[in-house]
Amino acid sequence: MLAKTVRIVPQARAAIVERFGKYKGTLPAGLNIVVPFIDKVRYLIDLREQVVSFPPQPVITEDNLVVSIDTVIYFQVTDPVTATYEIANYIQAVEQLTMTTLRNIVGGMDLEQTLTSRDEINSGLRGVLDEATGKWGIRVNRVEIKGIDPPPSIKDAMEKQMRADRDKRALILTAEGQRQSAILTAEGNKQSSILNAEGDRESLILRAQADREAAILRAQGEGQAIQTVFQAIHDGQPDQSLLAYQYLQMMPKIAEGSANKVWVIPSEITKAMEGLGSSIHEIAGIPKDTTPRKRVDMGPSEPQLPRRSDDPEMAATNAAVQQAIAEAEIAAKPGKSLPSSADVAGPADPADPEAPAAP
C-alpha cells in the first residue's frame, strides 16, 4: 500500500495520472501521493529539449534529380497532457511532417540552389513544423540539414566540372605569369641594350679624346725634340773641321756589307778632306763663320694641350705668360719699352663675349 501510494517524479519530468482510465492530473517533480488501486501513473513525459536525427530521405528536385537529405530536429514538450492525448506518437509525427515538408520545399529548387540554400530550407522547415506541432504541445526550436547527397553520376559530373574549372584557372594563371615574365624580360633586354649603347658611346668618345690628346702630346714632343736638336746644333757652333771629320766617319759605314763590291765616293768627301788639313777651302753648305749666334727660343718645355679659345681662364693665363716673357726680354735688353697687357694678349676675339672692347 505504501509503495503504491508514494510516487517520486524526477526533475524535468511530468507524470500523467489517470483514475479509472480517465485523466486525473499531472504530477510535478518531487514527492507525490496518489490513491492506491484507484489512481495510476500512465505516462512519464520528458520536459527537456530533445534531439532527433532522421535517416536520409530521397527528395526530387525541380530539375528531376534525386538527392538524399539528412535532417536533425530540436524540439521540447511544453504541454504534457496535450502531447499525451492529442497524438499517439509525436516523434513519428514530427518525422513524417519533416519528410513531407522537406519534399515540398526542395521540389521547388534545382540542384545547385538546393546545395547552396541550406538556411532557406531550415527556415521553411522550422516555420511549418512549429505551426503544425503547436496543437500537440510541442515546440520546434531548431531544424538543421545534416547532409545533402546528390547521385553518384552528379557527383562525378560536379567533380569533373570543378577539376576543369581549377585547370582553367591554373592555365590562366600560368599564361599570365608567362606574359609578365616575357614583358619583364623584354624590358630588361631593352634597358640592357640602352645601357650597352650608352657605354659604347662613352667609351668611343673617351677613346677618341685619348687618341687626340696622345697625338697632340706626341706632336708636341716631336716638336720639342726637333727644337732641342736644332738648339744644340746652334749652341755647339760646328766649324769646317768638325763637319769634315763627320764625313770621314761615315765612310766605313758606306763600305759595310759583303755585297758592296763597288761604291761611289761623294765629291764632297774630297773637299772635306782638304778642309780637314786647311781651313782655307770651303765646302758648300758648311758655315765658315763660328761666331756666336742668336739663341733660338725653344718655347715651353712642358707639352701644352689645346684648350678652347673662349675659355676666360685660358685667355687670362696666356696674357700673364706673354707679359712675363716680355718682362724677361726687357730685363735682358735694357732700353726696350715694356708692352702693355692688351698688346701682349693680342687682338680681342670678336666671338668672345668676355673679351675687352677695342678703344
mmCIF file of C-alpha atoms in Angstrom:
data_model
loop_
_atom_site.group_PDB
_atom_site.id
_atom_site.type_symbol
_atom_site.label_atom_id
_atom_site.label_comp_id
_atom_site.label_asym_id
_atom_site.label_seq_id
_atom_site.Cartn_x
_atom_site.Cartn_y
_atom_site.Cartn_z
ATOM 1 C CA MET A 1 0.000 0.000 0.000
ATOM 2 C CA LEU A 2 2.849 2.413 0.840
ATOM 3 C CA ALA A 3 4.682 1.713 -2.466
ATOM 4 C CA LYS A 4 1.540 2.362 -4.491
ATOM 5 C CA THR A 5 0.705 5.489 -2.510
ATOM 6 C CA VAL A 6 4.015 7.364 -2.728
ATOM 7 C CA ARG A 7 5.295 8.437 -6.205
ATOM 8 C CA ILE A 8 8.622 10.230 -6.799
ATOM 9 C CA VAL A 9 8.874 12.118 -10.104
ATOM 10 C CA PRO A 10 12.412 13.121 -11.288
ATOM 11 C CA GLN A 11 13.332 16.687 -12.159
ATOM 12 C CA ALA A 12 12.248 17.937 -15.635
ATOM 13 C CA ARG A 13 9.706 15.182 -15.844
ATOM 14 C CA ALA A 14 5.910 15.178 -15.650
ATOM 15 C CA ALA A 15 3.741 12.194 -14.715
ATOM 16 C CA ILE A 16 0.232 11.787 -16.151
ATOM 17 C CA VAL A 17 -2.183 10.265 -13.592
ATOM 18 C CA GLU A 18 -5.417 8.503 -14.616
ATOM 19 C CA ARG A 19 -8.277 7.491 -12.339
ATOM 20 C CA PHE A 20 -10.300 4.608 -13.678
ATOM 21 C CA GLY A 21 -8.802 5.270 -17.169
ATOM 22 C CA LYS A 22 -9.621 8.984 -17.172
ATOM 23 C CA TYR A 23 -7.141 11.816 -16.886
ATOM 24 C CA LYS A 24 -6.910 12.801 -13.242
ATOM 25 C CA GLY A 25 -3.920 15.231 -13.146
ATOM 26 C CA THR A 26 -0.260 15.842 -13.737
ATOM 27 C CA LEU A 27 2.275 15.110 -11.014
ATOM 28 C CA PRO A 28 5.156 17.624 -10.807
ATOM 29 C CA ALA A 29 8.753 16.741 -9.949
ATOM 30 C CA GLY A 30 9.299 15.550 -6.394
ATOM 31 C CA LEU A 31 7.304 13.507 -3.833
ATOM 32 C CA ASN A 32 3.657 12.942 -4.724
ATOM 33 C CA ILE A 33 0.787 10.996 -3.015
ATOM 34 C CA VAL A 34 -1.782 9.089 -5.069
ATOM 35 C CA VAL A 35 -4.679 6.847 -4.128
ATOM 36 C CA PRO A 36 -3.565 3.255 -4.469
ATOM 37 C CA PHE A 37 -5.539 0.931 -6.740
ATOM 38 C CA ILE A 38 -7.584 3.902 -7.950
ATOM 39 C CA ASP A 39 -5.027 6.368 -9.396
ATOM 40 C CA LYS A 40 -2.466 5.100 -11.848
ATOM 41 C CA VAL A 41 0.594 6.853 -13.356
ATOM 42 C CA ARG A 42 0.059 6.178 -17.052
ATOM 43 C CA TYR A 43 2.886 8.215 -18.779
ATOM 44 C CA LEU A 44 6.120 9.849 -17.678
ATOM 45 C CA ILE A 45 6.838 12.774 -20.052
ATOM 46 C CA ASP A 46 10.334 14.249 -20.504
ATOM 47 C CA LEU A 47 10.160 18.056 -20.494
ATOM 48 C CA ARG A 48 13.758 18.651 -21.628
ATOM 49 C CA GLU A 49 14.712 19.672 -25.176
ATOM 50 C CA GLN A 50 15.205 16.614 -27.301
ATOM 51 C CA VAL A 51 17.237 15.978 -30.435
ATOM 52 C CA VAL A 52 16.013 13.561 -33.056
ATOM 53 C CA SER A 53 18.014 12.659 -36.163
ATOM 54 C CA PHE A 54 16.040 11.234 -39.040
ATOM 55 C CA PRO A 55 17.549 8.876 -41.642
ATOM 56 C CA PRO A 56 18.299 10.166 -45.160
ATOM 57 C CA GLN A 57 15.211 10.805 -47.212
ATOM 58 C CA PRO A 58 15.188 10.761 -51.063
ATOM 59 C CA VAL A 59 13.941 14.055 -52.428
ATOM 60 C CA ILE A 60 13.371 15.010 -56.094
ATOM 61 C CA THR A 61 14.499 18.489 -57.118
ATOM 62 C CA GLU A 62 12.913 20.749 -59.715
ATOM 63 C CA ASP A 63 15.344 19.524 -62.399
ATOM 64 C CA ASN A 64 14.312 15.862 -61.711
ATOM 65 C CA LEU A 65 17.393 14.829 -59.747
ATOM 66 C CA VAL A 66 17.152 12.637 -56.660
ATOM 67 C CA VAL A 67 19.092 13.781 -53.624
ATOM 68 C CA SER A 68 19.299 12.325 -50.116
ATOM 69 C CA ILE A 69 18.809 14.764 -47.244
ATOM 70 C CA ASP A 70 19.502 14.121 -43.559
ATOM 71 C CA THR A 71 17.693 16.336 -41.028
ATOM 72 C CA VAL A 72 18.042 16.971 -37.303
ATOM 73 C CA ILE A 73 15.111 18.293 -35.217
ATOM 74 C CA TYR A 74 15.432 20.071 -31.854
ATOM 75 C CA PHE A 75 12.068 20.143 -30.032
ATOM 76 C CA GLN A 76 10.631 20.403 -26.494
ATOM 77 C CA VAL A 77 7.331 19.257 -24.896
ATOM 78 C CA THR A 78 5.531 22.263 -23.490
ATOM 79 C CA ASP A 79 2.193 20.641 -22.570
ATOM 80 C CA PRO A 80 2.464 17.025 -21.309
ATOM 81 C CA VAL A 81 -1.314 16.455 -21.361
ATOM 82 C CA THR A 82 -1.698 17.569 -24.987
ATOM 83 C CA ALA A 83 1.407 15.635 -26.067
ATOM 84 C CA THR A 84 -0.093 12.546 -24.425
ATOM 85 C CA TYR A 85 -3.724 12.691 -25.537
ATOM 86 C CA GLU A 86 -3.679 14.734 -28.771
ATOM 87 C CA ILE A 87 -1.308 12.444 -30.690
ATOM 88 C CA ALA A 88 -0.298 8.870 -30.256
ATOM 89 C CA ASN A 89 3.419 9.169 -31.167
ATOM 90 C CA TYR A 90 4.628 12.738 -31.552
ATOM 91 C CA ILE A 91 8.160 11.727 -32.605
ATOM 92 C CA GLN A 92 6.890 9.726 -35.565
ATOM 93 C CA ALA A 93 4.504 12.541 -36.406
ATOM 94 C CA VAL A 94 7.351 15.053 -36.431
ATOM 95 C CA GLU A 95 9.390 12.743 -38.673
ATOM 96 C CA GLN A 96 6.646 12.315 -41.265
ATOM 97 C CA LEU A 97 5.838 16.020 -41.189
ATOM 98 C CA THR A 98 9.515 16.867 -41.712
ATOM 99 C CA MET A 99 9.743 14.467 -44.676
ATOM 100 C CA THR A 100 6.686 15.860 -46.460
ATOM 101 C CA THR A 101 7.636 19.486 -45.798
ATOM 102 C CA LEU A 102 11.195 18.881 -46.998
ATOM 103 C CA ARG A 103 9.978 17.335 -50.250
ATOM 104 C CA ASN A 104 7.656 20.272 -50.779
ATOM 105 C CA ILE A 105 10.419 22.869 -50.255
ATOM 106 C CA VAL A 106 13.174 21.099 -52.226
ATOM 107 C CA GLY A 107 10.766 20.276 -55.073
ATOM 108 C CA GLY A 108 10.718 23.956 -55.998
ATOM 109 C CA MET A 109 14.530 24.249 -56.216
ATOM 110 C CA ASP A 110 17.066 22.962 -58.673
ATOM 111 C CA LEU A 111 20.153 21.006 -57.602
ATOM 112 C CA GLU A 112 22.532 23.950 -57.417
ATOM 113 C CA GLN A 113 20.067 26.004 -55.404
ATOM 114 C CA THR A 114 19.419 23.072 -53.096
ATOM 115 C CA LEU A 115 23.106 22.655 -52.371
ATOM 116 C CA THR A 116 23.589 26.343 -51.620
ATOM 117 C CA SER A 117 20.308 27.204 -49.826
ATOM 118 C CA ARG A 118 20.550 25.349 -46.533
ATOM 119 C CA ASP A 119 19.434 28.336 -44.459
ATOM 120 C CA GLU A 120 16.365 28.813 -46.619
ATOM 121 C CA ILE A 121 15.417 25.128 -46.260
ATOM 122 C CA ASN A 122 15.967 25.241 -42.487
ATOM 123 C CA SER A 123 13.766 28.326 -42.084
ATOM 124 C CA GLY A 124 10.994 26.805 -44.182
ATOM 125 C CA LEU A 125 11.033 23.528 -42.225
ATOM 126 C CA ARG A 126 11.049 25.282 -38.851
ATOM 127 C CA GLY A 127 8.087 27.505 -39.752
ATOM 128 C CA VAL A 128 5.912 24.610 -40.979
ATOM 129 C CA LEU A 129 6.826 22.268 -38.104
ATOM 130 C CA ASP A 130 6.331 24.900 -35.421
ATOM 131 C CA GLU A 131 2.883 25.756 -36.755
ATOM 132 C CA ALA A 132 1.799 22.081 -37.069
ATOM 133 C CA THR A 133 3.186 20.803 -33.764
ATOM 134 C CA GLY A 134 1.826 23.670 -31.642
ATOM 135 C CA LYS A 135 -1.502 21.900 -31.133
ATOM 136 C CA TRP A 136 0.374 18.766 -29.997
ATOM 137 C CA GLY A 137 2.006 20.573 -27.103
ATOM 138 C CA ILE A 138 5.420 20.538 -28.811
ATOM 139 C CA ARG A 139 7.648 23.475 -29.723
ATOM 140 C CA VAL A 140 10.221 23.006 -32.509
ATOM 141 C CA ASN A 141 13.264 25.120 -31.595
ATOM 142 C CA ARG A 142 15.619 24.348 -34.430
ATOM 143 C CA VAL A 143 15.828 22.380 -37.686
ATOM 144 C CA GLU A 144 19.179 21.591 -39.330
ATOM 145 C CA ILE A 145 20.120 19.924 -42.618
ATOM 146 C CA LYS A 146 22.846 17.486 -41.732
ATOM 147 C CA GLY A 147 23.748 16.396 -45.234
ATOM 148 C CA ILE A 148 22.675 16.630 -48.888
ATOM 149 C CA ASP A 149 23.995 13.815 -51.057
ATOM 150 C CA PRO A 150 23.450 14.085 -54.840
ATOM 151 C CA PRO A 151 23.539 10.955 -57.040
ATOM 152 C CA PRO A 152 26.964 9.412 -57.860
ATOM 153 C CA SER A 153 26.713 10.475 -61.522
ATOM 154 C CA ILE A 154 26.046 14.053 -60.451
ATOM 155 C CA LYS A 155 28.999 13.859 -58.064
ATOM 156 C CA ASP A 156 31.279 12.712 -60.891
ATOM 157 C CA ALA A 157 29.988 15.458 -63.157
ATOM 158 C CA MET A 158 30.490 18.059 -60.408
ATOM 159 C CA GLU A 159 33.998 16.800 -59.725
ATOM 160 C CA LYS A 160 34.847 16.964 -63.436
ATOM 161 C CA GLN A 161 33.412 20.468 -63.622
ATOM 162 C CA MET A 162 35.381 21.607 -60.585
ATOM 163 C CA ARG A 163 38.519 19.935 -61.932
ATOM 164 C CA ALA A 164 38.021 21.651 -65.304
ATOM 165 C CA ASP A 165 37.465 24.961 -63.534
ATOM 166 C CA ARG A 166 40.640 24.516 -61.486
ATOM 167 C CA ASP A 167 42.591 23.540 -64.612
ATOM 168 C CA LYS A 168 41.225 26.607 -66.379
ATOM 169 C CA ARG A 169 42.293 28.892 -63.529
ATOM 170 C CA ALA A 170 45.689 27.206 -63.439
ATOM 171 C CA LEU A 171 46.170 27.715 -67.192
ATOM 172 C CA ILE A 172 45.076 31.338 -66.901
ATOM 173 C CA LEU A 173 47.490 31.972 -64.040
ATOM 174 C CA THR A 174 50.285 30.206 -65.933
ATOM 175 C CA ALA A 175 49.611 32.275 -69.063
ATOM 176 C CA GLU A 176 49.543 35.485 -67.030
ATOM 177 C CA GLY A 177 52.803 34.505 -65.361
ATOM 178 C CA GLN A 178 54.450 33.778 -68.703
ATOM 179 C CA ARG A 179 53.136 37.069 -70.077
ATOM 180 C CA GLN A 180 54.514 39.033 -67.133
ATOM 181 C CA SER A 181 57.797 37.150 -67.415
ATOM 182 C CA ALA A 182 58.070 37.939 -71.139
ATOM 183 C CA ILE A 183 57.268 41.613 -70.509
ATOM 184 C CA LEU A 184 59.840 41.889 -67.739
ATOM 185 C CA THR A 185 62.435 40.057 -69.847
ATOM 186 C CA ALA A 186 61.805 42.381 -72.807
ATOM 187 C CA GLU A 187 62.057 45.436 -70.572
ATOM 188 C CA GLY A 188 65.283 44.100 -69.082
ATOM 189 C CA ASN A 189 66.753 43.459 -72.547
ATOM 190 C CA LYS A 190 65.707 46.949 -73.620
ATOM 191 C CA GLN A 191 67.355 48.583 -70.613
ATOM 192 C CA SER A 192 70.443 46.417 -71.101
ATOM 193 C CA SER A 193 70.696 47.405 -74.789
ATOM 194 C CA ILE A 194 70.288 51.082 -73.930
ATOM 195 C CA LEU A 195 72.937 50.898 -71.210
ATOM 196 C CA ASN A 196 75.315 48.970 -73.504
ATOM 197 C CA ALA A 197 74.833 51.543 -76.274
ATOM 198 C CA GLU A 198 75.449 54.408 -73.869
ATOM 199 C CA GLY A 199 78.524 52.645 -72.535
ATOM 200 C CA ASP A 200 79.873 52.061 -76.054
ATOM 201 C CA ARG A 201 79.254 55.695 -76.946
ATOM 202 C CA GLU A 202 81.035 56.970 -73.838
ATOM 203 C CA SER A 203 83.863 54.518 -74.462
ATOM 204 C CA LEU A 204 84.283 55.659 -78.077
ATOM 205 C CA ILE A 205 84.189 59.316 -77.022
ATOM 206 C CA LEU A 206 86.773 58.793 -74.287
ATOM 207 C CA ARG A 207 88.967 56.703 -76.596
ATOM 208 C CA ALA A 208 88.779 59.380 -79.305
ATOM 209 C CA GLN A 209 89.648 62.081 -76.788
ATOM 210 C CA ALA A 210 92.551 59.997 -75.509
ATOM 211 C CA ASP A 211 93.837 59.405 -79.052
ATOM 212 C CA ARG A 212 93.538 63.108 -79.837
ATOM 213 C CA GLU A 213 95.421 64.130 -76.691
ATOM 214 C CA ALA A 214 98.047 61.424 -77.311
ATOM 215 C CA ALA A 215 98.541 62.656 -80.882
ATOM 216 C CA ILE A 216 98.831 66.232 -79.640
ATOM 217 C CA LEU A 217 101.329 65.260 -76.953
ATOM 218 C CA ARG A 218 103.292 63.146 -79.454
ATOM 219 C CA ALA A 219 103.425 66.026 -81.955
ATOM 220 C CA GLN A 220 104.453 68.441 -79.228
ATOM 221 C CA GLY A 221 107.134 66.006 -78.077
ATOM 222 C CA GLU A 222 108.492 65.620 -81.578
ATOM 223 C CA GLY A 223 108.470 69.387 -82.000
ATOM 224 C CA GLN A 224 110.261 69.790 -78.681
ATOM 225 C CA ALA A 225 112.836 67.204 -79.728
ATOM 226 C CA ILE A 226 113.459 68.956 -83.056
ATOM 227 C CA GLN A 227 113.802 72.270 -81.271
ATOM 228 C CA THR A 228 116.235 70.725 -78.783
ATOM 229 C CA VAL A 229 118.412 69.236 -81.531
ATOM 230 C CA PHE A 230 118.275 72.461 -83.505
ATOM 231 C CA GLN A 231 119.206 74.471 -80.433
ATOM 232 C CA ALA A 232 122.045 72.078 -79.612
ATOM 233 C CA ILE A 233 123.445 72.489 -83.112
ATOM 234 C CA HIS A 234 123.348 76.259 -82.771
ATOM 235 C CA ASP A 235 124.834 76.139 -79.299
ATOM 236 C CA GLY A 236 127.685 73.873 -80.499
ATOM 237 C CA GLN A 237 128.579 76.198 -83.429
ATOM 238 C CA PRO A 238 130.089 73.475 -85.703
ATOM 239 C CA ASP A 239 133.012 74.597 -87.906
ATOM 240 C CA GLN A 240 134.572 73.288 -91.126
ATOM 241 C CA SER A 241 136.863 70.800 -89.411
ATOM 242 C CA LEU A 242 134.101 69.131 -87.370
ATOM 243 C CA LEU A 243 131.883 68.574 -90.351
ATOM 244 C CA ALA A 244 134.815 67.191 -92.412
ATOM 245 C CA TYR A 245 135.584 64.751 -89.598
ATOM 246 C CA GLN A 246 131.939 63.615 -89.594
ATOM 247 C CA TYR A 247 132.229 62.920 -93.329
ATOM 248 C CA LEU A 248 135.250 60.698 -92.703
ATOM 249 C CA GLN A 249 133.420 58.757 -90.010
ATOM 250 C CA MET A 250 130.619 57.930 -92.444
ATOM 251 C CA MET A 251 132.995 56.271 -94.961
ATOM 252 C CA PRO A 252 133.325 52.911 -93.067
ATOM 253 C CA LYS A 253 129.544 52.633 -92.811
ATOM 254 C CA ILE A 254 129.240 53.162 -96.541
ATOM 255 C CA ALA A 255 131.674 50.266 -97.168
ATOM 256 C CA GLU A 256 129.851 47.855 -94.785
ATOM 257 C CA GLY A 257 128.197 44.759 -96.252
ATOM 258 C CA SER A 258 129.561 41.807 -98.236
ATOM 259 C CA ALA A 259 127.518 42.740 -101.320
ATOM 260 C CA ASN A 260 129.140 46.153 -101.659
ATOM 261 C CA LYS A 261 131.727 45.455 -104.371
ATOM 262 C CA VAL A 262 131.722 48.944 -105.850
ATOM 263 C CA TRP A 263 130.772 52.140 -104.034
ATOM 264 C CA VAL A 264 130.947 55.740 -105.073
ATOM 265 C CA ILE A 265 132.681 58.351 -103.004
ATOM 266 C CA PRO A 266 130.757 61.628 -102.935
ATOM 267 C CA SER A 267 132.568 64.625 -104.324
ATOM 268 C CA GLU A 268 132.118 66.424 -101.017
ATOM 269 C CA ILE A 269 134.419 63.907 -99.299
ATOM 270 C CA THR A 270 137.466 65.177 -101.178
ATOM 271 C CA LYS A 271 136.690 68.739 -100.279
ATOM 272 C CA ALA A 272 136.051 67.700 -96.679
ATOM 273 C CA MET A 273 139.454 66.019 -96.546
ATOM 274 C CA GLU A 274 141.043 69.103 -97.998
ATOM 275 C CA GLY A 275 139.276 71.207 -95.396
ATOM 276 C CA LEU A 276 140.483 68.863 -92.657
ATOM 277 C CA GLY A 277 144.072 69.936 -93.264
ATOM 278 C CA SER A 278 143.410 73.545 -94.091
ATOM 279 C CA SER A 279 140.591 75.883 -93.363
ATOM 280 C CA ILE A 280 141.262 77.959 -96.465
ATOM 281 C CA HIS A 281 138.938 75.995 -98.705
ATOM 282 C CA GLU A 282 135.188 75.902 -98.023
ATOM 283 C CA ILE A 283 132.757 73.101 -98.539
ATOM 284 C CA ALA A 284 129.400 74.067 -99.955
ATOM 285 C CA GLY A 285 126.712 74.108 -97.325
ATOM 286 C CA ILE A 286 129.158 74.203 -94.331
ATOM 287 C CA PRO A 287 129.171 77.512 -92.449
ATOM 288 C CA LYS A 288 132.556 79.076 -92.088
ATOM 289 C CA ASP A 289 131.672 81.704 -89.544
ATOM 290 C CA THR A 290 131.863 80.318 -85.977
ATOM 291 C CA THR A 291 130.889 83.454 -84.150
ATOM 292 C CA PRO A 292 128.117 83.099 -81.512
ATOM 293 C CA ARG A 293 124.671 83.311 -82.967
ATOM 294 C CA LYS A 294 121.302 84.313 -81.590
ATOM 295 C CA ARG A 295 119.760 81.600 -79.391
ATOM 296 C CA VAL A 296 116.568 80.112 -80.757
ATOM 297 C CA ASP A 297 113.537 80.333 -78.492
ATOM 298 C CA MET A 298 112.503 76.723 -77.830
ATOM 299 C CA GLY A 299 109.189 77.579 -76.242
ATOM 300 C CA PRO A 300 107.726 75.900 -73.141
ATOM 301 C CA SER A 301 109.423 72.690 -72.040
ATOM 302 C CA GLU A 302 106.139 71.049 -70.933
ATOM 303 C CA PRO A 303 103.700 69.906 -73.643
ATOM 304 C CA GLN A 304 100.577 72.000 -73.795
ATOM 305 C CA LEU A 305 97.197 70.613 -74.714
ATOM 306 C CA PRO A 306 94.968 72.853 -76.829
ATOM 307 C CA ARG A 307 92.152 74.489 -74.990
ATOM 308 C CA ARG A 308 89.099 76.322 -76.095
ATOM 309 C CA SER A 309 89.729 79.848 -77.291
ATOM 310 C CA ASP A 310 86.647 81.095 -75.498
ATOM 311 C CA ASP A 311 87.882 79.956 -72.064
ATOM 312 C CA PRO A 312 88.326 83.141 -69.928
ATOM 313 C CA GLU A 313 90.745 81.418 -67.590
ATOM 314 C CA MET A 314 92.907 80.265 -70.521
ATOM 315 C CA ALA A 315 92.935 83.777 -72.046
ATOM 316 C CA ALA A 316 93.998 85.308 -68.728
ATOM 317 C CA THR A 317 96.749 82.705 -68.310
ATOM 318 C CA ASN A 318 98.065 83.310 -71.828
ATOM 319 C CA ALA A 319 98.113 87.060 -71.207
ATOM 320 C CA ALA A 320 100.050 86.576 -67.951
ATOM 321 C CA VAL A 321 102.564 84.296 -69.679
ATOM 322 C CA GLN A 322 103.116 86.757 -72.528
ATOM 323 C CA GLN A 323 103.554 89.587 -70.047
ATOM 324 C CA ALA A 324 106.165 87.592 -68.141
ATOM 325 C CA ILE A 325 108.048 86.790 -71.379
ATOM 326 C CA ALA A 326 108.011 90.457 -72.361
ATOM 327 C CA GLU A 327 109.363 91.494 -68.959
ATOM 328 C CA ALA A 328 112.136 88.908 -69.300
ATOM 329 C CA GLU A 329 113.093 90.288 -72.711
ATOM 330 C CA ILE A 330 113.156 93.870 -71.347
ATOM 331 C CA ALA A 331 115.354 92.728 -68.493
ATOM 332 C CA ALA A 332 117.731 91.038 -70.970
ATOM 333 C CA LYS A 333 117.792 94.080 -73.317
ATOM 334 C CA PRO A 334 117.568 97.351 -71.397
ATOM 335 C CA GLY A 335 116.151 100.287 -73.229
ATOM 336 C CA LYS A 336 113.223 98.442 -74.806
ATOM 337 C CA SER A 337 109.826 99.668 -73.712
ATOM 338 C CA LEU A 338 107.537 97.282 -71.837
ATOM 339 C CA PRO A 339 104.442 96.381 -73.916
ATOM 340 C CA SER A 340 101.029 96.747 -72.379
ATOM 341 C CA SER A 341 98.879 93.792 -71.294
ATOM 342 C CA ALA A 342 96.495 94.450 -74.194
ATOM 343 C CA ASP A 343 99.390 94.214 -76.694
ATOM 344 C CA VAL A 344 100.606 91.014 -75.075
ATOM 345 C CA ALA A 345 97.173 89.427 -75.011
ATOM 346 C CA GLY A 346 96.750 90.136 -78.714
ATOM 347 C CA PRO A 347 93.697 91.330 -80.580
ATOM 348 C CA ALA A 348 90.382 90.627 -78.996
ATOM 349 C CA ASP A 349 88.312 87.784 -80.392
ATOM 350 C CA PRO A 350 85.062 89.234 -81.727
ATOM 351 C CA ALA A 351 83.322 85.904 -80.948
ATOM 352 C CA ASP A 352 84.475 86.000 -77.290
ATOM 353 C CA PRO A 353 81.750 87.694 -75.169
ATOM 354 C CA GLU A 354 84.203 88.292 -72.324
ATOM 355 C CA ALA A 355 86.957 89.922 -74.494
ATOM 356 C CA PRO A 356 87.611 93.620 -73.722
ATOM 357 C CA ALA A 357 86.230 96.060 -76.254
ATOM 358 C CA ALA A 358 88.590 97.944 -78.537
ATOM 359 C CA PRO A 359 89.025 101.653 -77.665
#
